[in-house]
Short mmCIF file of C-alpha atoms and ligand atoms in Angstrom, two decimals:
data_model
loop_
_atom_site.label_atom_id
_atom_site.label_comp_id
_atom_site.label_asym_id
_atom_site.label_seq_id
_atom_site.Cartn_x
_atom_site.Cartn_y
_atom_site.Cartn_z
CA MET A 73 9.48 8.81 1.82
CA ILE A 74 6.70 8.29 4.35
CA SER A 75 7.63 5.50 6.90
CA SER A 76 4.83 3.03 7.65
CA ARG A 77 4.40 0.27 10.05
CA GLY A 78 1.97 -2.80 9.49
CA TYR A 79 1.40 -6.49 9.64
CA ALA A 80 2.64 -8.75 6.67
CA ALA A 81 2.53 -12.48 5.78
CA PHE A 82 6.21 -13.34 4.82
CA THR A 83 5.35 -16.71 3.54
CA PRO A 84 2.11 -18.50 2.64
CA LYS A 85 2.27 -21.01 5.55
CA GLY A 86 3.51 -18.51 8.33
CA GLU A 87 1.44 -16.06 10.57
CA LEU A 88 1.31 -12.40 9.86
CA ALA A 89 3.96 -10.13 12.09
CA PRO A 90 4.92 -6.60 12.44
CA PHE A 91 6.69 -5.19 9.33
CA ASP A 92 8.15 -1.61 8.58
CA PHE A 93 8.16 -0.38 5.09
CA GLU A 94 8.06 2.99 3.21
CA ARG A 95 5.54 4.76 1.06
CA ARG A 96 5.99 7.45 -1.50
CA GLU A 97 5.88 11.05 -0.86
CA PRO A 98 2.57 12.42 -1.92
CA GLU A 99 2.53 13.71 -5.54
CA PRO A 100 0.04 16.69 -6.54
CA ASN A 101 -3.03 14.63 -6.69
CA ASP A 102 -2.23 12.21 -3.67
CA VAL A 103 -4.00 12.00 -0.44
CA VAL A 104 -2.16 10.67 2.71
CA ILE A 105 -4.53 8.97 4.85
CA GLU A 106 -3.83 7.84 8.54
CA ILE A 107 -5.64 4.46 8.70
CA LEU A 108 -8.09 4.15 11.45
CA TYR A 109 -10.00 0.73 10.59
CA CYS A 110 -9.27 -2.27 8.23
CA GLY A 111 -11.71 -4.87 7.58
CA ILE A 112 -10.48 -8.71 7.08
CA CYS A 113 -11.82 -9.94 3.71
CA HIS A 114 -11.49 -13.64 2.92
CA SER A 115 -9.78 -12.72 -0.16
CA ASP A 116 -6.86 -11.45 2.03
CA ILE A 117 -6.57 -14.98 3.33
CA HIS A 118 -6.90 -16.53 0.05
CA GLN A 119 -4.18 -14.19 -1.26
CA VAL A 120 -1.97 -14.77 1.84
CA ARG A 121 -2.15 -18.57 1.67
CA GLU A 122 -1.52 -18.37 -2.31
CA GLU A 123 -5.15 -20.11 -2.86
CA TRP A 124 -5.44 -18.23 -6.32
CA GLY A 125 -1.68 -18.67 -7.29
CA PRO A 126 1.65 -17.09 -6.44
CA SER A 127 1.63 -13.93 -4.21
CA HIS A 128 4.43 -11.34 -3.40
CA PHE A 129 5.87 -11.30 0.01
CA PRO A 130 6.00 -9.54 2.36
CA LEU A 131 2.31 -9.17 1.76
CA VAL A 132 0.55 -6.49 3.78
CA PRO A 133 -3.07 -7.34 3.14
CA GLY A 134 -6.29 -5.10 3.56
CA HIS A 135 -8.60 -3.41 1.19
CA GLU A 136 -11.60 -2.23 3.52
CA ILE A 137 -9.97 0.88 4.63
CA ILE A 138 -11.32 3.85 6.42
CA GLY A 139 -9.19 6.75 7.95
CA LYS A 140 -8.40 10.21 8.20
CA VAL A 141 -6.75 12.58 5.81
CA VAL A 142 -3.53 13.88 7.15
CA ARG A 143 -1.84 15.57 4.17
CA THR A 144 -2.79 16.42 0.51
CA GLY A 145 -0.83 17.02 -2.58
CA SER A 146 -0.80 20.50 -3.96
CA ALA A 147 -3.28 19.81 -6.63
CA VAL A 148 -5.77 17.85 -4.65
CA THR A 149 -9.38 19.53 -4.70
CA ARG A 150 -11.72 16.81 -3.36
CA PHE A 151 -10.19 16.34 0.26
CA LYS A 152 -8.54 18.28 3.00
CA PRO A 153 -6.80 17.19 6.14
CA GLY A 154 -9.22 16.08 8.63
CA ASP A 155 -11.63 14.57 6.21
CA VAL A 156 -12.70 10.96 6.76
CA ALA A 157 -11.92 8.93 3.82
CA GLY A 158 -12.09 5.28 2.44
CA VAL A 159 -10.10 3.08 0.20
CA GLY A 160 -11.18 -0.06 -1.41
CA VAL A 161 -9.90 -2.94 -3.58
CA PHE A 162 -7.93 -0.73 -6.05
CA VAL A 163 -5.83 2.19 -5.83
CA ASP A 164 -4.99 3.01 -9.54
CA SER A 165 -5.86 1.85 -12.96
CA CYS A 166 -4.72 3.00 -16.45
CA ARG A 167 -7.33 5.90 -16.46
CA GLU A 168 -7.36 5.68 -20.38
CA CYS A 169 -9.29 2.73 -21.58
CA ALA A 170 -13.00 2.62 -22.22
CA GLU A 171 -13.65 0.84 -18.89
CA CYS A 172 -11.77 3.39 -16.80
CA ARG A 173 -13.40 6.28 -18.77
CA SER A 174 -16.98 5.01 -18.13
CA GLY A 175 -16.37 4.60 -14.35
CA ASN A 176 -15.70 0.66 -14.62
CA GLU A 177 -12.15 1.18 -13.47
CA HIS A 178 -12.45 -2.23 -11.88
CA PHE A 179 -12.53 -3.71 -15.22
CA CYS A 180 -9.70 -1.72 -16.58
CA VAL A 181 -8.17 -3.49 -19.50
CA LYS A 182 -4.81 -3.22 -18.08
CA ALA A 183 -5.90 -4.52 -14.90
CA PRO A 184 -6.69 -2.09 -11.94
CA VAL A 185 -3.60 -1.54 -9.43
CA TRP A 186 -4.87 -3.75 -6.51
CA THR A 187 -4.68 -2.17 -3.06
CA TYR A 188 -1.95 -4.82 -2.15
CA ASN A 189 -0.03 -7.70 -3.59
CA ALA A 190 0.02 -5.93 -6.89
CA GLU A 191 2.89 -4.54 -9.04
CA ASP A 192 2.50 -0.55 -9.20
CA PRO A 193 3.28 0.27 -12.81
CA ARG A 194 3.35 3.98 -12.19
CA HIS A 195 5.56 4.05 -9.18
CA GLY A 196 7.36 0.72 -9.16
CA GLY A 197 7.46 -1.84 -6.70
CA PHE A 198 4.50 -3.83 -4.85
CA THR A 199 1.34 -2.27 -3.17
CA TYR A 200 0.85 -2.63 0.50
CA GLY A 201 -2.59 -2.59 1.87
CA GLY A 202 -4.53 -1.43 4.98
CA TYR A 203 -3.28 -3.55 7.69
CA SER A 204 -0.93 -0.59 8.33
CA ASN A 205 -0.91 2.81 9.94
CA ASN A 206 -1.03 5.06 6.54
CA ILE A 207 -1.56 4.72 2.79
CA VAL A 208 -0.92 7.24 -0.04
CA VAL A 209 -3.56 7.17 -2.97
CA HIS A 210 -4.44 9.41 -5.85
CA GLU A 211 -7.46 11.35 -4.94
CA ASP A 212 -9.66 10.02 -7.87
CA TYR A 213 -9.36 6.45 -6.22
CA VAL A 214 -10.37 7.68 -2.67
CA LEU A 215 -14.01 7.50 -1.53
CA ARG A 216 -16.10 10.01 0.77
CA ILE A 217 -17.64 8.33 3.74
CA PRO A 218 -21.04 10.03 4.60
CA PRO A 219 -21.57 11.46 8.01
CA GLY A 220 -23.24 9.40 10.59
CA LEU A 221 -22.07 6.00 9.93
CA ASP A 222 -19.82 4.21 12.65
CA LEU A 223 -16.56 4.17 10.89
CA ALA A 224 -15.28 0.73 12.03
CA ALA A 225 -18.47 -0.87 10.89
CA ALA A 226 -18.25 1.37 7.53
CA ALA A 227 -14.94 -0.12 6.61
CA PRO A 228 -16.37 -3.31 5.32
CA LEU A 229 -18.58 -1.50 2.68
CA LEU A 230 -15.36 -0.71 0.83
CA CYS A 231 -15.30 -4.39 -0.40
CA ALA A 232 -18.05 -6.67 1.07
CA GLY A 233 -20.40 -3.66 0.57
CA ILE A 234 -19.83 -2.83 -2.83
CA THR A 235 -19.26 -6.46 -3.98
CA THR A 236 -22.87 -7.36 -2.96
CA TYR A 237 -24.60 -3.83 -3.95
CA SER A 238 -23.37 -3.80 -7.44
CA PRO A 239 -24.91 -7.18 -8.67
CA LEU A 240 -28.08 -6.59 -6.71
CA ARG A 241 -28.43 -3.23 -8.58
CA HIS A 242 -27.15 -4.51 -11.90
CA TRP A 243 -29.68 -7.34 -11.90
CA LYS A 244 -32.39 -4.95 -10.66
CA VAL A 245 -33.33 -6.91 -7.50
CA GLY A 246 -36.36 -5.30 -5.86
CA PRO A 247 -40.10 -5.75 -4.91
CA GLY A 248 -41.73 -8.77 -6.50
CA GLN A 249 -38.71 -10.91 -6.49
CA LYS A 250 -37.57 -13.80 -4.51
CA VAL A 251 -33.88 -13.75 -3.88
CA GLY A 252 -31.32 -16.26 -2.34
CA ILE A 253 -28.05 -15.53 -0.74
CA VAL A 254 -25.76 -18.25 -0.15
CA GLY A 255 -23.15 -18.23 2.73
CA LEU A 256 -23.56 -15.95 5.73
CA GLY A 257 -20.20 -14.28 5.87
CA GLY A 258 -19.08 -10.77 5.35
CA LEU A 259 -20.39 -10.62 1.86
CA GLY A 260 -23.34 -12.61 2.66
CA HIS A 261 -24.63 -10.45 5.49
CA MET A 262 -24.22 -7.25 3.35
CA ALA A 263 -26.24 -8.75 0.69
CA LEU A 264 -29.04 -9.51 3.27
CA LYS A 265 -29.00 -5.87 4.33
CA PHE A 266 -28.95 -4.67 0.82
CA SER A 267 -31.78 -7.07 -0.49
CA ARG A 268 -34.01 -5.94 2.16
CA ALA A 269 -33.40 -2.21 1.65
CA LEU A 270 -34.10 -2.75 -1.94
CA GLY A 271 -37.39 -4.06 -1.24
CA ALA A 272 -37.06 -7.65 -2.28
CA SER A 273 -40.27 -9.46 -1.57
CA HIS A 274 -38.92 -12.95 -0.25
CA ILE A 275 -35.21 -13.29 0.89
CA VAL A 276 -33.88 -16.54 1.77
CA GLN A 277 -30.51 -17.11 3.36
CA PHE A 278 -28.84 -20.41 2.69
CA THR A 279 -26.10 -21.43 5.41
CA THR A 280 -24.07 -24.28 6.40
CA SER A 281 -24.26 -22.92 10.01
CA PRO A 282 -27.49 -23.66 11.91
CA ASN A 283 -26.15 -21.27 14.77
CA LYS A 284 -26.69 -18.34 12.29
CA ARG A 285 -30.34 -18.75 11.77
CA ASP A 286 -31.69 -15.93 14.35
CA ASP A 287 -29.02 -13.51 13.03
CA ALA A 288 -29.92 -14.05 9.55
CA LEU A 289 -33.57 -13.33 10.30
CA ARG A 290 -32.61 -10.24 12.18
CA LEU A 291 -30.18 -9.17 9.13
CA GLY A 292 -32.97 -9.26 6.67
CA ALA A 293 -33.89 -12.77 5.70
CA HIS A 294 -37.53 -13.92 5.74
CA GLU A 295 -36.49 -17.41 5.77
CA VAL A 296 -33.38 -19.64 6.41
CA VAL A 297 -32.40 -22.80 4.79
CA ILE A 298 -29.68 -25.04 6.18
CA SER A 299 -28.00 -25.88 2.94
CA ARG A 300 -26.68 -29.23 4.20
CA ASP A 301 -30.42 -30.39 4.36
CA GLU A 302 -31.13 -31.49 0.87
CA ARG A 303 -34.83 -31.85 1.40
CA ALA A 304 -35.35 -28.45 2.88
CA VAL A 305 -33.23 -26.91 -0.20
CA MET A 306 -35.03 -28.85 -2.78
CA ALA A 307 -38.22 -27.63 -1.49
CA HIS A 308 -37.31 -24.35 -3.15
CA ALA A 309 -36.63 -25.73 -6.70
CA GLY A 310 -37.73 -23.55 -9.41
CA THR A 311 -38.71 -20.48 -7.46
CA PHE A 312 -35.81 -18.03 -7.36
CA ASP A 313 -35.61 -15.03 -9.54
CA PHE A 314 -31.93 -14.53 -8.34
CA ILE A 315 -29.32 -15.99 -6.15
CA LEU A 316 -26.19 -14.50 -5.05
CA ASP A 317 -23.52 -16.95 -4.19
CA ALA A 318 -20.99 -15.61 -1.59
CA VAL A 319 -19.35 -18.92 -0.63
CA SER A 320 -15.52 -18.89 -0.25
CA ALA A 321 -15.02 -22.77 -0.35
CA ASN A 322 -15.58 -25.02 -3.21
CA HIS A 323 -19.13 -26.20 -3.41
CA ASP A 324 -21.58 -27.42 -5.97
CA VAL A 325 -23.51 -24.80 -8.14
CA ASN A 326 -25.53 -26.99 -10.04
CA VAL A 327 -27.97 -27.54 -7.00
CA LEU A 328 -28.29 -23.66 -7.04
CA LEU A 329 -28.91 -23.66 -10.57
CA SER A 330 -32.10 -25.89 -10.04
CA LEU A 331 -33.62 -23.64 -7.56
CA LEU A 332 -33.91 -20.83 -10.30
CA LYS A 333 -37.25 -20.04 -11.92
CA ARG A 334 -37.12 -19.88 -15.71
CA ASP A 335 -34.55 -17.10 -16.78
CA GLY A 336 -33.43 -16.82 -13.37
CA HIS A 337 -29.99 -15.60 -12.50
CA LEU A 338 -27.25 -17.27 -10.41
CA VAL A 339 -24.41 -14.80 -9.75
CA LEU A 340 -21.16 -15.81 -8.10
CA VAL A 341 -19.04 -13.43 -6.03
CA GLY A 342 -17.34 -16.15 -3.94
CA LEU A 343 -13.99 -17.07 -5.18
CA PRO A 344 -13.30 -20.64 -4.29
CA SER A 345 -9.86 -22.08 -5.30
CA GLU A 346 -10.99 -24.78 -7.61
CA PRO A 347 -12.80 -24.40 -11.31
CA LEU A 348 -16.60 -24.88 -11.02
CA ALA A 349 -18.20 -27.97 -12.61
CA VAL A 350 -21.22 -26.74 -14.32
CA GLY A 351 -23.58 -29.31 -15.83
CA ALA A 352 -25.07 -28.26 -19.06
CA PHE A 353 -28.53 -29.53 -18.20
CA PRO A 354 -29.43 -27.47 -15.16
CA LEU A 355 -28.44 -24.45 -17.09
CA ILE A 356 -30.34 -25.05 -20.34
CA SER A 357 -33.51 -26.29 -18.75
CA GLY A 358 -35.26 -22.86 -17.89
CA ARG A 359 -32.74 -20.79 -19.91
CA LYS A 360 -30.91 -20.08 -16.63
CA SER A 361 -27.88 -17.69 -16.51
CA LEU A 362 -24.77 -18.12 -14.57
CA SER A 363 -22.80 -14.86 -14.13
CA GLY A 364 -20.08 -13.47 -12.03
CA SER A 365 -19.48 -10.00 -10.51
CA MET A 366 -16.49 -8.13 -9.23
CA ILE A 367 -16.55 -5.26 -6.70
CA GLY A 368 -17.55 -2.10 -8.53
CA GLY A 369 -16.18 1.18 -9.81
CA ILE A 370 -15.30 4.29 -8.06
CA ARG A 371 -18.53 6.10 -8.98
CA GLU A 372 -20.75 3.03 -7.92
CA THR A 373 -18.87 2.69 -4.84
CA GLN A 374 -19.64 6.19 -3.76
CA GLU A 375 -23.27 5.86 -4.79
CA MET A 376 -23.33 2.46 -2.43
CA LEU A 377 -21.66 4.58 0.43
CA ASP A 378 -24.25 7.29 0.13
CA PHE A 379 -27.06 4.58 -0.04
CA CYS A 380 -25.85 3.23 3.23
CA GLY A 381 -25.70 6.88 4.62
CA ALA A 382 -29.26 7.38 3.50
CA HIS A 383 -30.58 4.05 4.87
CA GLY A 384 -27.78 3.75 7.96
CA ILE A 385 -26.34 0.55 6.69
CA VAL A 386 -23.14 -0.62 8.02
CA ALA A 387 -21.68 -4.13 8.73
CA ASP A 388 -22.18 -6.09 11.79
CA ILE A 389 -18.43 -6.50 13.18
CA GLU A 390 -16.17 -7.93 15.46
CA ARG A 391 -13.30 -5.31 16.41
CA ILE A 392 -10.02 -6.61 17.12
CA PRO A 393 -6.45 -5.19 17.87
CA ILE A 394 -4.00 -6.15 15.08
CA GLN A 395 -2.24 -8.51 17.43
CA LYS A 396 -5.31 -10.97 16.99
CA VAL A 397 -5.24 -10.97 13.27
CA ASN A 398 -3.98 -14.57 12.96
CA GLU A 399 -6.60 -15.91 15.18
CA ALA A 400 -9.27 -13.89 13.24
CA TYR A 401 -8.11 -15.72 10.01
CA GLU A 402 -8.53 -19.09 11.70
CA ARG A 403 -11.86 -18.27 12.73
CA THR A 404 -12.86 -16.74 9.46
CA ILE A 405 -11.77 -20.04 7.70
CA ARG A 406 -14.05 -21.87 10.30
CA ALA A 407 -16.95 -19.41 9.36
CA ASP A 408 -17.11 -18.39 12.89
CA VAL A 409 -17.25 -14.44 12.34
CA LYS A 410 -20.22 -12.33 13.16
CA TYR A 411 -19.90 -10.85 10.50
CA ARG A 412 -16.70 -9.15 9.66
CA PHE A 413 -13.61 -8.73 11.49
CA VAL A 414 -12.15 -5.12 11.57
CA ILE A 415 -8.77 -4.23 12.84
CA ASP A 416 -8.47 -1.09 14.95
CA LEU A 417 -5.31 0.37 13.87
CA SER A 418 -4.70 2.53 16.92
CA SER A 419 -3.44 -1.01 18.43
CA LEU A 420 -0.42 -0.83 16.30
CA LYS A 421 0.97 2.12 18.15
P1 NAP B 630 -16.62 -15.21 4.69
O1 NAP B 630 -16.79 -14.13 5.63
O2 NAP B 630 -15.43 -16.22 5.06
O3 NAP B 630 -17.70 -15.88 4.23
C1 NAP B 630 -17.75 -17.04 3.57
C2 NAP B 630 -19.00 -17.88 3.93
O4 NAP B 630 -19.17 -18.92 3.08
C3 NAP B 630 -18.78 -18.43 5.43
O5 NAP B 630 -19.14 -17.53 6.42
C4 NAP B 630 -19.86 -19.65 5.32
O6 NAP B 630 -21.15 -19.20 5.36
C5 NAP B 630 -19.86 -19.98 3.70
N1 NAP B 630 -18.92 -21.30 3.45
C6 NAP B 630 -17.65 -21.29 4.17
N2 NAP B 630 -17.42 -22.71 3.68
C7 NAP B 630 -18.36 -23.39 2.99
C8 NAP B 630 -18.48 -24.72 2.52
N3 NAP B 630 -17.39 -25.62 2.47
N4 NAP B 630 -19.63 -24.83 1.97
C9 NAP B 630 -20.76 -23.97 1.72
N5 NAP B 630 -20.38 -22.65 2.47
C10 NAP B 630 -19.44 -22.32 3.08
O7 NAP B 630 -15.75 -14.55 3.25
P2 NAP B 630 -16.14 -13.32 2.54
O8 NAP B 630 -15.18 -12.28 2.88
O9 NAP B 630 -17.63 -12.87 2.49
O10 NAP B 630 -15.97 -13.66 1.08
C11 NAP B 630 -16.46 -14.68 0.36
C12 NAP B 630 -16.06 -14.96 -0.83
O11 NAP B 630 -16.10 -14.01 -1.82
C13 NAP B 630 -14.41 -15.27 -0.86
O12 NAP B 630 -13.80 -16.32 -1.66
C14 NAP B 630 -13.99 -14.00 -1.31
O13 NAP B 630 -12.55 -14.04 -1.77
C15 NAP B 630 -14.75 -13.57 -2.40
N6 NAP B 630 -14.84 -12.14 -2.66
C16 NAP B 630 -15.29 -11.80 -3.96
C17 NAP B 630 -15.33 -10.45 -4.34
C18 NAP B 630 -15.57 -10.07 -5.69
O14 NAP B 630 -15.53 -9.03 -6.16
N7 NAP B 630 -16.16 -11.11 -6.45
C19 NAP B 630 -14.94 -9.49 -3.39
C20 NAP B 630 -14.72 -9.80 -2.02
C21 NAP B 630 -14.59 -11.13 -1.66
P3 NAP B 630 -22.29 -20.13 6.28
O15 NAP B 630 -21.48 -20.23 7.62
O16 NAP B 630 -23.44 -19.31 6.26
O17 NAP B 630 -22.41 -21.39 5.48
ZN1 ZN B 631 -12.52 -8.05 -0.31
ZN1 ZN B 632 -8.17 1.26 -17.78
#
């Protein structure tokens, strides 16, 4: 076994603290990665705090992982020691169902094996994530990081990046369209960068934080609306082709539906704990669509990373030692992060 050191939550109420554990010896197709950086996604916090249901403790979170390959199994062809590699939100899937075979492993009918807090059906036990010094992953679930990107700032691409890129591509956001982004956090700020890079004609950032206005404009918004200002919000009624909702807390989506044009799309990526209350009337008038989107498959994640390499896109980050993870959680919950915390794992040593 490979010995690993990380930070874990031991109870949903407690703080994260050092935790030693073991990972499997590499199998023929496995890649052993020494983790350099790991982003803090709000999903980590939801799961540590059991906001989506029961979690398995000790819980080592982290699914925005970038590191260096240090060992490979005998049959690995795509990676060699010294390569930079990324791991996202899942580390395996059944590999046999129609979703897996079509590159939609994230929609695997048996459920993907999440990078942490998940039972690992192939190896037994539970998975441990990237707030740790190493990880062992089958090469088919490992991503290549294009050269030239800052590695710490590229880590959030593995979740915040793909989660926003995928719906923007699926709904063909581009020139001629008016696009709204709701919530300027880790996901929201990547959505702004991608919407701009894809050529959307008018991008409006909705935020509850007036102090983020200048940043939103710098990150790609043409216009910023303070979402608690009802008059300013309703001035946009009936005008959007597409709105991406990246809010982590419970909120009213009916007002967002009323901002769409006929046949417009509201797409949820945020995952608040409470069920949505959606009125029928805002949906039927104007034949609007409410959809959701979850991360992306391996092929599309690689496409997103290559797009970022070509366009020089990375996250805006606050780099922290792992000892500050509990403080970073509190600040993320207060929407006080610009715009993603990334843990420098060299601080574990
Ligand atoms: P984050 O960095 O904490 O950003 C969330 C943002 O939501 C905040 O910065 C804030 O933006 C806004 N917000 C917070 N409380 C609010 C409230 N009460 N009302 C309105 N807006 C509020 O979180 P994240 O990492 O980007 O993740 C966002 C959500 O997406 C989380 O629920 C996460 O679990 C989920 N997620 C989903 C997927 C997927 O595959 N679908 C993948 C990753 C994450 P302002 O300050 O601008 O208002
Ligand atoms: Zn995430
Ligand atoms: Zn499958």
